[in-house]
Amino acid sequence: ADFWFKDVAPGRYAIAVLHDENGNGKADRAITMIPKEGFGFSRDAKVRFGPPKFDEAAFDVAKGAQEMPIRMRYIL
């Protein structure tokens, strides 16, 4: 799916995406805290023992169109 954001002010941003597969409005996790649903972060930031730090996913936005592909990960 594609998402578009209009009129974003120039600055430094990071994006986190969750595929709420069951529509319950929250991130479901297994007992081991591993996500049961798909997730992704800008700049394909790596997930270790929790979500990446802001600086690992952050990117600069300037004027004009910009793309930020995000790879979704499904673990369970």
JSON list of C-alpha atoms in Angstrom, two decimals:
[
{"chain": "A", "resi": 1, "resn": "ALA", "atom": "CA", "xyz": [0.00, 0.00, 0.00]},
{"chain": "A", "resi": 2, "resn": "ASP", "atom": "CA", "xyz": [1.14, 3.55, -0.61]},
{"chain": "A", "resi": 3, "resn": "PHE", "atom": "CA", "xyz": [0.65, 6.41, 1.82]},
{"chain": "A", "resi": 4, "resn": "TRP", "atom": "CA", "xyz": [1.15, 10.07, 1.02]},
{"chain": "A", "resi": 5, "resn": "PHE", "atom": "CA", "xyz": [1.66, 12.96, 3.42]},
{"chain": "A", "resi": 6, "resn": "LYS", "atom": "CA", "xyz": [1.12, 16.48, 2.09]},
{"chain": "A", "resi": 7, "resn": "ASP", "atom": "CA", "xyz": [2.55, 19.76, 3.33]},
{"chain": "A", "resi": 8, "resn": "VAL", "atom": "CA", "xyz": [5.14, 18.17, 5.61]},
{"chain": "A", "resi": 9, "resn": "ALA", "atom": "CA", "xyz": [7.40, 20.84, 7.08]},
{"chain": "A", "resi": 10, "resn": "PRO", "atom": "CA", "xyz": [11.12, 20.43, 6.39]},
{"chain": "A", "resi": 11, "resn": "GLY", "atom": "CA", "xyz": [12.85, 18.66, 9.26]},
{"chain": "A", "resi": 12, "resn": "ARG", "atom": "CA", "xyz": [14.07, 15.32, 10.58]},
{"chain": "A", "resi": 13, "resn": "TYR", "atom": "CA", "xyz": [11.52, 12.51, 10.83]},
{"chain": "A", "resi": 14, "resn": "ALA", "atom": "CA", "xyz": [11.25, 8.76, 11.46]},
{"chain": "A", "resi": 15, "resn": "ILE", "atom": "CA", "xyz": [8.37, 6.46, 10.48]},
{"chain": "A", "resi": 16, "resn": "ALA", "atom": "CA", "xyz": [7.10, 3.37, 12.28]},
{"chain": "A", "resi": 17, "resn": "VAL", "atom": "CA", "xyz": [4.42, 1.22, 10.63]},
{"chain": "A", "resi": 18, "resn": "LEU", "atom": "CA", "xyz": [2.27, -1.51, 12.19]},
{"chain": "A", "resi": 19, "resn": "HIS", "atom": "CA", "xyz": [-0.05, -3.82, 10.26]},
{"chain": "A", "resi": 20, "resn": "ASP", "atom": "CA", "xyz": [-2.90, -4.23, 12.76]},
{"chain": "A", "resi": 21, "resn": "GLU", "atom": "CA", "xyz": [-4.05, -7.49, 11.16]},
{"chain": "A", "resi": 22, "resn": "ASN", "atom": "CA", "xyz": [-6.87, -8.20, 13.63]},
{"chain": "A", "resi": 23, "resn": "GLY", "atom": "CA", "xyz": [-8.03, -4.56, 13.93]},
{"chain": "A", "resi": 24, "resn": "ASN", "atom": "CA", "xyz": [-7.82, -4.39, 17.73]},
{"chain": "A", "resi": 25, "resn": "GLY", "atom": "CA", "xyz": [-5.92, -1.09, 17.76]},
{"chain": "A", "resi": 26, "resn": "LYS", "atom": "CA", "xyz": [-2.76, -2.39, 19.42]},
{"chain": "A", "resi": 27, "resn": "ALA", "atom": "CA", "xyz": [0.50, -4.19, 18.68]},
{"chain": "A", "resi": 28, "resn": "ASP", "atom": "CA", "xyz": [-0.01, -7.84, 19.60]},
{"chain": "A", "resi": 29, "resn": "ARG", "atom": "CA", "xyz": [3.04, -9.72, 20.86]},
{"chain": "A", "resi": 30, "resn": "ALA", "atom": "CA", "xyz": [3.88, -13.31, 21.69]},
{"chain": "A", "resi": 31, "resn": "ILE", "atom": "CA", "xyz": [4.94, -14.19, 25.25]},
{"chain": "A", "resi": 32, "resn": "THR", "atom": "CA", "xyz": [8.55, -13.60, 24.15]},
{"chain": "A", "resi": 33, "resn": "MET", "atom": "CA", "xyz": [7.58, -10.01, 23.16]},
{"chain": "A", "resi": 34, "resn": "ILE", "atom": "CA", "xyz": [8.11, -10.82, 19.48]},
{"chain": "A", "resi": 35, "resn": "PRO", "atom": "CA", "xyz": [5.49, -8.98, 17.36]},
{"chain": "A", "resi": 36, "resn": "LYS", "atom": "CA", "xyz": [2.70, -11.19, 16.02]},
{"chain": "A", "resi": 37, "resn": "GLU", "atom": "CA", "xyz": [1.81, -8.60, 13.35]},
{"chain": "A", "resi": 38, "resn": "GLY", "atom": "CA", "xyz": [3.78, -6.96, 10.58]},
{"chain": "A", "resi": 39, "resn": "PHE", "atom": "CA", "xyz": [5.93, -3.92, 11.29]},
{"chain": "A", "resi": 40, "resn": "GLY", "atom": "CA", "xyz": [8.48, -1.71, 9.58]},
{"chain": "A", "resi": 41, "resn": "PHE", "atom": "CA", "xyz": [10.62, 1.38, 10.10]},
{"chain": "A", "resi": 42, "resn": "SER", "atom": "CA", "xyz": [12.01, 4.08, 7.86]},
{"chain": "A", "resi": 43, "resn": "ARG", "atom": "CA", "xyz": [15.54, 3.55, 6.51]},
{"chain": "A", "resi": 44, "resn": "ASP", "atom": "CA", "xyz": [14.96, -0.17, 7.12]},
{"chain": "A", "resi": 45, "resn": "ALA", "atom": "CA", "xyz": [16.21, 0.40, 10.68]},
{"chain": "A", "resi": 46, "resn": "LYS", "atom": "CA", "xyz": [17.15, -2.85, 12.37]},
{"chain": "A", "resi": 47, "resn": "VAL", "atom": "CA", "xyz": [15.15, -4.27, 15.25]},
{"chain": "A", "resi": 48, "resn": "ARG", "atom": "CA", "xyz": [17.19, -5.83, 18.01]},
{"chain": "A", "resi": 49, "resn": "PHE", "atom": "CA", "xyz": [15.68, -6.07, 21.51]},
{"chain": "A", "resi": 50, "resn": "GLY", "atom": "CA", "xyz": [12.93, -3.54, 20.82]},
{"chain": "A", "resi": 51, "resn": "PRO", "atom": "CA", "xyz": [12.23, -0.84, 18.27]},
{"chain": "A", "resi": 52, "resn": "PRO", "atom": "CA", "xyz": [15.17, 1.07, 16.77]},
{"chain": "A", "resi": 53, "resn": "LYS", "atom": "CA", "xyz": [16.29, 4.39, 18.22]},
{"chain": "A", "resi": 54, "resn": "PHE", "atom": "CA", "xyz": [15.01, 7.53, 16.50]},
{"chain": "A", "resi": 55, "resn": "ASP", "atom": "CA", "xyz": [18.42, 8.30, 14.95]},
{"chain": "A", "resi": 56, "resn": "GLU", "atom": "CA", "xyz": [18.57, 4.83, 13.35]},
{"chain": "A", "resi": 57, "resn": "ALA", "atom": "CA", "xyz": [15.30, 5.42, 11.47]},
{"chain": "A", "resi": 58, "resn": "ALA", "atom": "CA", "xyz": [15.49, 9.21, 11.01]},
{"chain": "A", "resi": 59, "resn": "PHE", "atom": "CA", "xyz": [15.76, 10.95, 7.65]},
{"chain": "A", "resi": 60, "resn": "ASP", "atom": "CA", "xyz": [15.71, 14.57, 6.52]},
{"chain": "A", "resi": 61, "resn": "VAL", "atom": "CA", "xyz": [12.77, 16.06, 4.65]},
{"chain": "A", "resi": 62, "resn": "ALA", "atom": "CA", "xyz": [13.31, 19.06, 2.41]},
{"chain": "A", "resi": 63, "resn": "LYS", "atom": "CA", "xyz": [10.91, 20.83, 0.05]},
{"chain": "A", "resi": 64, "resn": "GLY", "atom": "CA", "xyz": [9.54, 18.77, -2.80]},
{"chain": "A", "resi": 65, "resn": "ALA", "atom": "CA", "xyz": [8.44, 15.19, -3.23]},
{"chain": "A", "resi": 66, "resn": "GLN", "atom": "CA", "xyz": [10.36, 12.48, -1.44]},
{"chain": "A", "resi": 67, "resn": "GLU", "atom": "CA", "xyz": [9.89, 8.72, -1.21]},
{"chain": "A", "resi": 68, "resn": "MET", "atom": "CA", "xyz": [10.62, 6.53, 1.79]},
{"chain": "A", "resi": 69, "resn": "PRO", "atom": "CA", "xyz": [10.10, 2.82, 1.05]},
{"chain": "A", "resi": 70, "resn": "ILE", "atom": "CA", "xyz": [9.46, 0.73, 4.17]},
{"chain": "A", "resi": 71, "resn": "ARG", "atom": "CA", "xyz": [9.96, -3.02, 4.21]},
{"chain": "A", "resi": 72, "resn": "MET", "atom": "CA", "xyz": [7.34, -4.81, 6.27]},
{"chain": "A", "resi": 73, "resn": "ARG", "atom": "CA", "xyz": [8.54, -7.69, 8.43]},
{"chain": "A", "resi": 74, "resn": "TYR", "atom": "CA", "xyz": [6.37, -10.62, 9.50]},
{"chain": "A", "resi": 75, "resn": "ILE", "atom": "CA", "xyz": [8.06, -12.84, 12.07]},
{"chain": "A", "resi": 76, "resn": "LEU", "atom": "CA", "xyz": [5.35, -15.12, 13.49]}
]
